[in-house]
PDB file of C-alpha atoms and ligand atoms in Angstrom:
ATOM      1  CA  UNK A   1     -12.857  17.615   9.263  1.00 82.00           C
ATOM      2  CA  UNK A   2     -13.752  19.332   6.021  1.00 87.00           C
ATOM      3  CA  UNK A   3     -15.354  17.194   3.272  1.00 93.00           C
ATOM      4  CA  UNK A   4     -14.275  18.046  -0.256  1.00 94.00           C
ATOM      5  CA  UNK A   5     -15.887  16.435  -3.322  1.00 96.00           C
ATOM      6  CA  UNK A   6     -12.855  15.604  -5.477  1.00 96.00           C
ATOM      7  CA  UNK A   7     -13.608  12.712  -7.805  1.00 97.00           C
ATOM      8  CA  UNK A   8     -16.787  12.560  -9.917  1.00 97.00           C
ATOM      9  CA  UNK A   9     -18.363   9.132 -10.488  1.00 98.00           C
ATOM     10  CA  UNK A  10     -17.012   8.622 -14.057  1.00 98.00           C
ATOM     11  CA  UNK A  11     -13.465   9.264 -12.805  1.00 98.00           C
ATOM     12  CA  UNK A  12     -13.864   6.756  -9.977  1.00 98.00           C
ATOM     13  CA  UNK A  13     -15.338   4.107 -12.256  1.00 98.00           C
ATOM     14  CA  UNK A  14     -12.587   4.747 -14.815  1.00 98.00           C
ATOM     15  CA  UNK A  15      -9.847   4.630 -12.182  1.00 98.00           C
ATOM     16  CA  UNK A  16     -10.673   1.267 -10.629  1.00 98.00           C
ATOM     17  CA  UNK A  17     -11.464  -0.480 -13.936  1.00 98.00           C
ATOM     18  CA  UNK A  18      -8.178   0.938 -15.212  1.00 98.00           C
ATOM     19  CA  UNK A  19      -6.245  -0.271 -12.137  1.00 98.00           C
ATOM     20  CA  UNK A  20      -7.771  -3.788 -12.366  1.00 98.00           C
ATOM     21  CA  UNK A  21      -7.035  -3.915 -16.118  1.00 98.00           C
ATOM     22  CA  UNK A  22      -3.429  -2.885 -15.440  1.00 98.00           C
ATOM     23  CA  UNK A  23      -2.891  -5.750 -12.988  1.00 98.00           C
ATOM     24  CA  UNK A  24      -4.304  -8.307 -15.440  1.00 98.00           C
ATOM     25  CA  UNK A  25      -2.367  -6.820 -18.385  1.00 98.00           C
ATOM     26  CA  UNK A  26       0.903  -6.834 -16.437  1.00 98.00           C
ATOM     27  CA  UNK A  27       0.446 -10.467 -15.298  1.00 98.00           C
ATOM     28  CA  UNK A  28      -0.572 -11.735 -18.744  1.00 98.00           C
ATOM     29  CA  UNK A  29       2.067  -9.539 -20.443  1.00 98.00           C
ATOM     30  CA  UNK A  30       4.789 -11.087 -18.273  1.00 97.00           C
ATOM     31  CA  UNK A  31       3.458 -14.551 -19.157  1.00 97.00           C
ATOM     32  CA  UNK A  32       3.490 -13.741 -22.886  1.00 97.00           C
ATOM     33  CA  UNK A  33       7.056 -12.388 -22.829  1.00 96.00           C
ATOM     34  CA  UNK A  34       8.529 -15.053 -20.524  1.00 95.00           C
ATOM     35  CA  UNK A  35       6.484 -17.972 -21.833  1.00 94.00           C
ATOM     36  CA  UNK A  36       9.308 -20.499 -21.214  1.00 93.00           C
ATOM     37  CA  UNK A  37      10.260 -19.335 -17.716  1.00 94.00           C
ATOM     38  CA  UNK A  38       6.851 -18.627 -16.139  1.00 92.00           C
ATOM     39  CA  UNK A  39       3.806 -20.889 -16.165  1.00 93.00           C
ATOM     40  CA  UNK A  40       0.905 -18.909 -14.697  1.00 92.00           C
ATOM     41  CA  UNK A  41      -1.345 -20.026 -17.570  1.00 96.00           C
ATOM     42  CA  UNK A  42      -1.053 -21.298 -21.128  1.00 96.00           C
ATOM     43  CA  UNK A  43       0.411 -18.945 -23.743  1.00 97.00           C
ATOM     44  CA  UNK A  44      -2.882 -18.907 -25.634  1.00 97.00           C
ATOM     45  CA  UNK A  45      -4.921 -18.014 -22.539  1.00 98.00           C
ATOM     46  CA  UNK A  46      -2.437 -15.253 -21.700  1.00 98.00           C
ATOM     47  CA  UNK A  47      -2.781 -13.770 -25.205  1.00 98.00           C
ATOM     48  CA  UNK A  48      -6.601 -14.041 -25.165  1.00 98.00           C
ATOM     49  CA  UNK A  49      -6.946 -12.480 -21.708  1.00 98.00           C
ATOM     50  CA  UNK A  50      -4.399  -9.759 -22.589  1.00 98.00           C
ATOM     51  CA  UNK A  51      -6.448  -8.863 -25.685  1.00 98.00           C
ATOM     52  CA  UNK A  52      -9.776  -8.777 -23.803  1.00 98.00           C
ATOM     53  CA  UNK A  53      -8.423  -6.546 -21.015  1.00 98.00           C
ATOM     54  CA  UNK A  54      -6.525  -4.441 -23.563  1.00 98.00           C
ATOM     55  CA  UNK A  55      -9.806  -3.588 -25.285  1.00 98.00           C
ATOM     56  CA  UNK A  56     -11.508  -3.051 -21.910  1.00 98.00           C
ATOM     57  CA  UNK A  57      -8.759  -0.559 -21.051  1.00 98.00           C
ATOM     58  CA  UNK A  58      -9.246   1.226 -24.389  1.00 98.00           C
ATOM     59  CA  UNK A  59     -13.033   1.520 -23.921  1.00 98.00           C
ATOM     60  CA  UNK A  60     -12.431   2.710 -20.369  1.00 98.00           C
ATOM     61  CA  UNK A  61      -9.846   5.246 -21.557  1.00 98.00           C
ATOM     62  CA  UNK A  62     -12.521   6.676 -23.877  1.00 98.00           C
ATOM     63  CA  UNK A  63     -14.811   7.057 -20.831  1.00 98.00           C
ATOM     64  CA  UNK A  64     -12.052   9.067 -19.101  1.00 98.00           C
ATOM     65  CA  UNK A  65     -11.413  11.176 -22.222  1.00 98.00           C
ATOM     66  CA  UNK A  66     -15.104  11.900 -22.907  1.00 98.00           C
ATOM     67  CA  UNK A  67     -15.743  12.807 -19.248  1.00 98.00           C
ATOM     68  CA  UNK A  68     -12.835  15.242 -19.059  1.00 97.00           C
ATOM     69  CA  UNK A  69     -13.618  16.822 -22.465  1.00 96.00           C
ATOM     70  CA  UNK A  70     -17.357  17.216 -21.821  1.00 97.00           C
ATOM     71  CA  UNK A  71     -17.035  18.415 -18.212  1.00 96.00           C
ATOM     72  CA  UNK A  72     -14.349  20.955 -19.150  1.00 95.00           C
ATOM     73  CA  UNK A  73     -12.316  19.799 -16.136  1.00 96.00           C
ATOM     74  CA  UNK A  74      -9.211  18.705 -18.045  1.00 96.00           C
ATOM     75  CA  UNK A  75      -7.518  21.851 -16.749  1.00 96.00           C
ATOM     76  CA  UNK A  76      -6.842  20.073 -13.429  1.00 97.00           C
ATOM     77  CA  UNK A  77      -4.256  18.077 -15.412  1.00 97.00           C
ATOM     78  CA  UNK A  78      -2.530  21.094 -16.982  1.00 96.00           C
ATOM     79  CA  UNK A  79       0.658  22.230 -15.235  1.00 95.00           C
ATOM     80  CA  UNK A  80       0.969  25.971 -14.450  1.00 94.00           C
ATOM     81  CA  UNK A  81       1.992  27.663 -17.750  1.00 95.00           C
ATOM     82  CA  UNK A  82       4.195  29.999 -15.696  1.00 97.00           C
ATOM     83  CA  UNK A  83       7.384  27.909 -15.647  1.00 96.00           C
ATOM     84  CA  UNK A  84       8.793  29.641 -12.565  1.00 97.00           C
ATOM     85  CA  UNK A  85       5.629  28.911 -10.537  1.00 96.00           C
ATOM     86  CA  UNK A  86       5.583  25.344 -11.802  1.00 96.00           C
ATOM     87  CA  UNK A  87       9.236  24.683 -10.868  1.00 97.00           C
ATOM     88  CA  UNK A  88       8.890  26.348  -7.453  1.00 97.00           C
ATOM     89  CA  UNK A  89       5.708  24.373  -6.732  1.00 97.00           C
ATOM     90  CA  UNK A  90       7.365  21.104  -7.794  1.00 97.00           C
ATOM     91  CA  UNK A  91      10.434  21.762  -5.611  1.00 98.00           C
ATOM     92  CA  UNK A  92       8.173  22.611  -2.640  1.00 97.00           C
ATOM     93  CA  UNK A  93       6.226  19.375  -3.153  1.00 97.00           C
ATOM     94  CA  UNK A  94       9.356  17.227  -3.649  1.00 97.00           C
ATOM     95  CA  UNK A  95      10.898  18.749  -0.496  1.00 98.00           C
ATOM     96  CA  UNK A  96       7.741  17.803   1.402  1.00 97.00           C
ATOM     97  CA  UNK A  97       7.892  14.171   0.207  1.00 96.00           C
ATOM     98  CA  UNK A  98      11.643  13.891   0.897  1.00 96.00           C
ATOM     99  CA  UNK A  99      11.763  15.765   4.224  1.00 97.00           C
ATOM    100  CA  UNK A 100       8.704  17.711   5.431  1.00 96.00           C
ATOM    101  CA  UNK A 101       6.446  14.690   5.773  1.00 95.00           C
ATOM    102  CA  UNK A 102       8.949  13.022   8.117  1.00 96.00           C
ATOM    103  CA  UNK A 103       9.050  16.006  10.507  1.00 97.00           C
ATOM    104  CA  UNK A 104       5.275  16.561  10.576  1.00 93.00           C
ATOM    105  CA  UNK A 105       5.040  19.555   8.219  1.00 95.00           C
ATOM    106  CA  UNK A 106       1.658  20.027   6.498  1.00 92.00           C
ATOM    107  CA  UNK A 107       1.327  19.106   2.810  1.00 93.00           C
ATOM    108  CA  UNK A 108       1.959  22.346   0.835  1.00 95.00           C
ATOM    109  CA  UNK A 109      -0.841  21.436  -1.587  1.00 94.00           C
ATOM    110  CA  UNK A 110      -4.492  21.495  -0.524  1.00 91.00           C
ATOM    111  CA  UNK A 111      -6.698  19.671  -2.979  1.00 92.00           C
ATOM    112  CA  UNK A 112      -9.892  21.332  -4.206  1.00 93.00           C
ATOM    113  CA  UNK A 113     -12.243  20.360  -7.082  1.00 92.00           C
ATOM    114  CA  UNK A 114     -10.530  22.876  -9.399  1.00 92.00           C
ATOM    115  CA  UNK A 115      -7.008  22.095  -8.218  1.00 94.00           C
ATOM    116  CA  UNK A 116      -6.996  18.390  -7.431  1.00 95.00           C
ATOM    117  CA  UNK A 117      -3.342  17.760  -8.157  1.00 97.00           C
ATOM    118  CA  UNK A 118      -0.062  19.176  -6.873  1.00 97.00           C
ATOM    119  CA  UNK A 119       2.503  20.196  -9.567  1.00 97.00           C
ATOM    120  CA  UNK A 120       4.282  16.820  -9.401  1.00 97.00           C
ATOM    121  CA  UNK A 121       1.006  14.942  -9.858  1.00 97.00           C
ATOM    122  CA  UNK A 122       0.044  17.268 -12.718  1.00 97.00           C
ATOM    123  CA  UNK A 123       3.213  16.646 -14.726  1.00 97.00           C
ATOM    124  CA  UNK A 124       3.065  12.890 -14.051  1.00 97.00           C
ATOM    125  CA  UNK A 125      -0.652  12.420 -14.746  1.00 98.00           C
ATOM    126  CA  UNK A 126      -0.563  14.799 -17.745  1.00 98.00           C
ATOM    127  CA  UNK A 127       2.181  12.751 -19.423  1.00 98.00           C
ATOM    128  CA  UNK A 128       0.639   9.427 -18.448  1.00 98.00           C
ATOM    129  CA  UNK A 129      -2.895  10.149 -19.625  1.00 98.00           C
ATOM    130  CA  UNK A 130      -2.201  12.311 -22.667  1.00 98.00           C
ATOM    131  CA  UNK A 131       1.030  10.800 -23.981  1.00 98.00           C
ATOM    132  CA  UNK A 132       2.206   7.476 -22.533  1.00 98.00           C
ATOM    133  CA  UNK A 133      -1.107   5.628 -22.177  1.00 98.00           C
ATOM    134  CA  UNK A 134      -2.184   6.614 -25.736  1.00 98.00           C
ATOM    135  CA  UNK A 135       1.194   5.351 -27.053  1.00 98.00           C
ATOM    136  CA  UNK A 136       0.765   2.128 -25.064  1.00 98.00           C
ATOM    137  CA  UNK A 137      -2.721   1.703 -26.550  1.00 98.00           C
ATOM    138  CA  UNK A 138      -1.543   2.370 -30.130  1.00 98.00           C
ATOM    139  CA  UNK A 139       1.470   0.029 -29.891  1.00 98.00           C
ATOM    140  CA  UNK A 140      -0.805  -2.593 -28.299  1.00 98.00           C
ATOM    141  CA  UNK A 141      -3.280  -2.309 -31.196  1.00 98.00           C
ATOM    142  CA  UNK A 142      -0.451  -2.650 -33.736  1.00 98.00           C
ATOM    143  CA  UNK A 143       0.855  -5.798 -32.014  1.00 98.00           C
ATOM    144  CA  UNK A 144      -2.692  -7.191 -31.790  1.00 98.00           C
ATOM    145  CA  UNK A 145      -3.103  -7.244 -35.594  1.00 98.00           C
ATOM    146  CA  UNK A 146       0.167  -6.677 -37.397  1.00 98.00           C
ATOM    147  CA  UNK A 147      -1.453  -7.168 -40.819  1.00 98.00           C
ATOM    148  CA  UNK A 148      -4.225  -4.665 -40.270  1.00 98.00           C
ATOM    149  CA  UNK A 149      -1.786  -2.077 -38.918  1.00 98.00           C
ATOM    150  CA  UNK A 150       1.151  -2.926 -41.215  1.00 98.00           C
ATOM    151  CA  UNK A 151       1.160   0.590 -42.696  1.00 98.00           C
ATOM    152  CA  UNK A 152       1.368   2.219 -39.267  1.00 98.00           C
ATOM    153  CA  UNK A 153       4.031  -0.246 -38.120  1.00 98.00           C
ATOM    154  CA  UNK A 154       6.190   0.564 -41.146  1.00 98.00           C
ATOM    155  CA  UNK A 155       5.634   4.290 -40.603  1.00 98.00           C
ATOM    156  CA  UNK A 156       7.041   4.179 -37.040  1.00 97.00           C
ATOM    157  CA  UNK A 157      10.106   2.095 -38.003  1.00 97.00           C
ATOM    158  CA  UNK A 158       9.023  -1.556 -37.947  1.00 98.00           C
ATOM    159  CA  UNK A 159       7.772  -4.249 -35.600  1.00 98.00           C
ATOM    160  CA  UNK A 160      10.870  -4.242 -33.373  1.00 98.00           C
ATOM    161  CA  UNK A 161      10.407  -0.552 -32.575  1.00 98.00           C
ATOM    162  CA  UNK A 162       6.695  -1.077 -31.805  1.00 98.00           C
ATOM    163  CA  UNK A 163       7.455  -4.098 -29.617  1.00 98.00           C
ATOM    164  CA  UNK A 164      10.298  -2.335 -27.763  1.00 98.00           C
ATOM    165  CA  UNK A 165       8.101   0.717 -27.184  1.00 98.00           C
ATOM    166  CA  UNK A 166       5.258  -1.405 -25.793  1.00 98.00           C
ATOM    167  CA  UNK A 167       7.653  -3.319 -23.507  1.00 98.00           C
ATOM    168  CA  UNK A 168       9.520  -0.229 -22.232  1.00 98.00           C
ATOM    169  CA  UNK A 169       6.265   1.535 -21.453  1.00 98.00           C
ATOM    170  CA  UNK A 170       4.936  -1.523 -19.619  1.00 98.00           C
ATOM    171  CA  UNK A 171       8.103  -1.493 -17.459  1.00 98.00           C
ATOM    172  CA  UNK A 172       7.563   2.214 -16.822  1.00 98.00           C
ATOM    173  CA  UNK A 173       3.898   1.660 -15.857  1.00 98.00           C
ATOM    174  CA  UNK A 174       4.825  -1.188 -13.499  1.00 98.00           C
ATOM    175  CA  UNK A 175       7.392   1.052 -11.761  1.00 98.00           C
ATOM    176  CA  UNK A 176       4.879   3.931 -11.699  1.00 98.00           C
ATOM    177  CA  UNK A 177       2.388   1.682  -9.928  1.00 98.00           C
ATOM    178  CA  UNK A 178       4.723   1.204  -6.942  1.00 98.00           C
ATOM    179  CA  UNK A 179       5.405   4.947  -6.587  1.00 97.00           C
ATOM    180  CA  UNK A 180       1.735   5.823  -7.210  1.00 98.00           C
ATOM    181  CA  UNK A 181       0.407   3.423  -4.569  1.00 98.00           C
ATOM    182  CA  UNK A 182       3.043   4.627  -2.042  1.00 97.00           C
ATOM    183  CA  UNK A 183       2.127   8.283  -2.657  1.00 96.00           C
ATOM    184  CA  UNK A 184      -1.579   7.370  -2.491  1.00 97.00           C
ATOM    185  CA  UNK A 185      -1.069   6.340   1.156  1.00 97.00           C
ATOM    186  CA  UNK A 186       0.347   9.734   2.218  1.00 94.00           C
ATOM    187  CA  UNK A 187      -2.880  11.467   3.231  1.00 91.00           C
ATOM    188  CA  UNK A 188      -3.419  12.412   6.879  1.00 88.00           C
ATOM    189  CA  UNK A 189      -4.325   8.722   7.285  1.00 92.00           C
ATOM    190  CA  UNK A 190      -2.991   6.006   4.964  1.00 95.00           C
ATOM    191  CA  UNK A 191      -6.423   5.361   3.485  1.00 96.00           C
ATOM    192  CA  UNK A 192      -7.671   8.961   3.077  1.00 94.00           C
ATOM    193  CA  UNK A 193      -6.772   9.356  -0.640  1.00 96.00           C
ATOM    194  CA  UNK A 194      -7.743   5.780  -1.491  1.00 97.00           C
ATOM    195  CA  UNK A 195     -11.173   6.108   0.198  1.00 96.00           C
ATOM    196  CA  UNK A 196     -11.704   9.340  -1.744  1.00 97.00           C
ATOM    197  CA  UNK A 197     -11.175   7.423  -4.990  1.00 98.00           C
ATOM    198  CA  UNK A 198     -14.085   5.158  -3.902  1.00 98.00           C
ATOM    199  CA  UNK A 199     -16.486   7.687  -2.332  1.00 97.00           C
ATOM    200  CA  UNK A 200     -15.535  10.848  -4.225  1.00 97.00           C
ATOM    201  CA  UNK A 201     -15.035  12.737  -0.953  1.00 97.00           C
ATOM    202  CA  UNK A 202     -11.799  13.551   0.791  1.00 93.00           C
ATOM    203  CA  UNK A 203     -11.819  14.428   4.510  1.00 87.00           C
ATOM    204  CA  UNK A 204      -9.185  16.996   5.326  1.00 80.00           C
ATOM    205  CA  UNK A 205      -8.475  18.337   8.853  1.00 77.00           C
ATOM    206  CA  UNK A 206      -9.837  21.943   9.191  1.00 75.00           C
ATOM    207  CA  UNK A 207      -6.532  23.235  10.540  1.00 60.00           C
ATOM    208  CA  UNK A 208      -4.848  22.451   7.230  1.00 46.00           C
ATOM    209  CA  UNK A 209      -6.627  25.451   5.608  1.00 44.00           C
TER     210      UNK A 209
HETATM  211  C1  HEM B   1      -3.979  -0.478  -6.657  1.00 53.86           C
HETATM  212  C2  HEM B   1      -3.662   0.411  -7.563  1.00 53.86           C
HETATM  213  C3  HEM B   1      -3.947   1.887  -7.444  1.00 53.86           C
HETATM  214  C4  HEM B   1      -4.235   2.657  -6.337  1.00 53.86           C
HETATM  215  C5  HEM B   1      -4.353   2.221  -4.882  1.00 53.86           C
HETATM  216  C6  HEM B   1      -4.419   4.012  -6.801  1.00 53.86           C
HETATM  217  C7  HEM B   1      -4.763   5.095  -6.026  1.00 53.86           C
HETATM  218  C8  HEM B   1      -5.071   6.355  -6.490  1.00 53.86           C
HETATM  219  C9  HEM B   1      -5.541   7.448  -5.681  1.00 53.86           C
HETATM  220  C10 HEM B   1      -5.745   7.388  -4.188  1.00 53.86           C
HETATM  221  C11 HEM B   1      -5.747   8.516  -6.491  1.00 53.86           C
HETATM  222  C12 HEM B   1      -6.248   9.898  -6.066  1.00 53.86           C
HETATM  223  C13 HEM B   1      -5.308  11.000  -6.358  1.00 53.86           C
HETATM  224  C14 HEM B   1      -3.919  10.756  -5.910  1.00 53.86           C
HETATM  225  O1  HEM B   1      -3.690  10.420  -4.723  1.00 53.86           O
HETATM  226  O2  HEM B   1      -3.012  10.860  -6.752  1.00 53.86           O
HETATM  227  C15 HEM B   1      -5.411   8.113  -7.830  1.00 53.86           C
HETATM  228  C16 HEM B   1      -5.521   8.912  -8.943  1.00 53.86           C
HETATM  229  C17 HEM B   1      -5.076   8.571 -10.188  1.00 53.86           C
HETATM  230  N1  HEM B   1      -4.521   7.353 -10.541  1.00 53.86           N
HETATM  231 FE1  HEM B   1      -4.365   5.705  -9.379  1.00 53.86          FE
HETATM  232  N2  HEM B   1      -4.239   4.040  -8.160  1.00 53.86           N
HETATM  233  C18 HEM B   1      -3.931   2.769  -8.589  1.00 53.86           C
HETATM  234  C19 HEM B   1      -3.674   2.392  -9.885  1.00 53.86           C
HETATM  235  C20 HEM B   1      -3.506   3.251 -10.949  1.00 53.86           C
HETATM  236  C21 HEM B   1      -3.032   2.865 -12.250  1.00 53.86           C
HETATM  237  C22 HEM B   1      -2.634   1.459 -12.683  1.00 53.86           C
HETATM  238  C23 HEM B   1      -2.984   3.975 -13.001  1.00 53.86           C
HETATM  239  C24 HEM B   1      -2.522   3.964 -14.435  1.00 53.86           C
HETATM  240  C25 HEM B   1      -2.574   4.926 -15.303  1.00 53.86           C
HETATM  241  C26 HEM B   1      -3.458   5.088 -12.192  1.00 53.86           C
HETATM  242  C27 HEM B   1      -3.586   6.403 -12.602  1.00 53.86           C
HETATM  243  C28 HEM B   1      -4.159   7.413 -11.870  1.00 53.86           C
HETATM  244  C29 HEM B   1      -4.500   8.745 -12.392  1.00 53.86           C
HETATM  245  C30 HEM B   1      -4.268   9.253 -13.831  1.00 53.86           C
HETATM  246  C31 HEM B   1      -5.108   9.444 -11.348  1.00 53.86           C
HETATM  247  C32 HEM B   1      -5.750  10.817 -11.424  1.00 53.86           C
HETATM  248  C33 HEM B   1      -7.230  10.566 -11.734  1.00 53.86           C
HETATM  249  C34 HEM B   1      -8.098  11.807 -11.769  1.00 53.86           C
HETATM  250  O3  HEM B   1      -8.497  12.266 -10.688  1.00 53.86           O
HETATM  251  O4  HEM B   1      -8.373  12.308 -12.866  1.00 53.86           O
HETATM  252  N3  HEM B   1      -3.763   4.604 -10.939  1.00 53.86           N
HETATM  253  N4  HEM B   1      -4.993   6.798  -7.805  1.00 53.86           N
END
């Protein structure tokens, strides 16, 4: 086994606070939207808890952003600027997930501190962290205080647009969670990637290099 240090402490702390916040936000968000059909808690409690965890997620997002800016490691998120390489790498990775993994082929991507993510992870995580999560945060803030953010709400087309955006993104994130957790179990053991997100270290069989 070869031990590779993949995830620095701030990333691990960010990741698990973020994951816990997501679960609470999804549960309370469902309660807020389907207040007449679902009775997990009172409407008021759902709104209060949603707001608290929403702000926790924002503060935590700033931890992620500051860490990646200060450490200069944000490049692990940037897809290969050479489009041909990026497309070929993505096809190779998708072929592995759809076929190679089932016939015992090795994963074409070997994670290292400077290249943590395969091309599919890069494009997904890049869009999630630098586009979709910021939009989810901004629409959430606008819905939290529609008076305070009335100018911004008008600028993006009104409350219905903001609300629809927040809802559609929450459906996307819920779907992402299923795919993400499935893919997280595809190390050489089911828990390899998940343990690495706790300890920082990934154990990879020597023969894979
Ligand atoms: C129980 C829930 C979750 C589990 C088990 C899980 C597992 C993992 C694992 C094992 C990794 C390591 C790299 C990889 O395999 O891709 C990872 C990375 C990542 N996860 Fe999750 N995750 C969960 C929830 C979430 C949620 C809700 C998000 C929402 C945005 C998320 C976003 C990310 C991102 C952006 C990375 C890359 C972090 C970095 O190294 O900079 N995860 N996750």
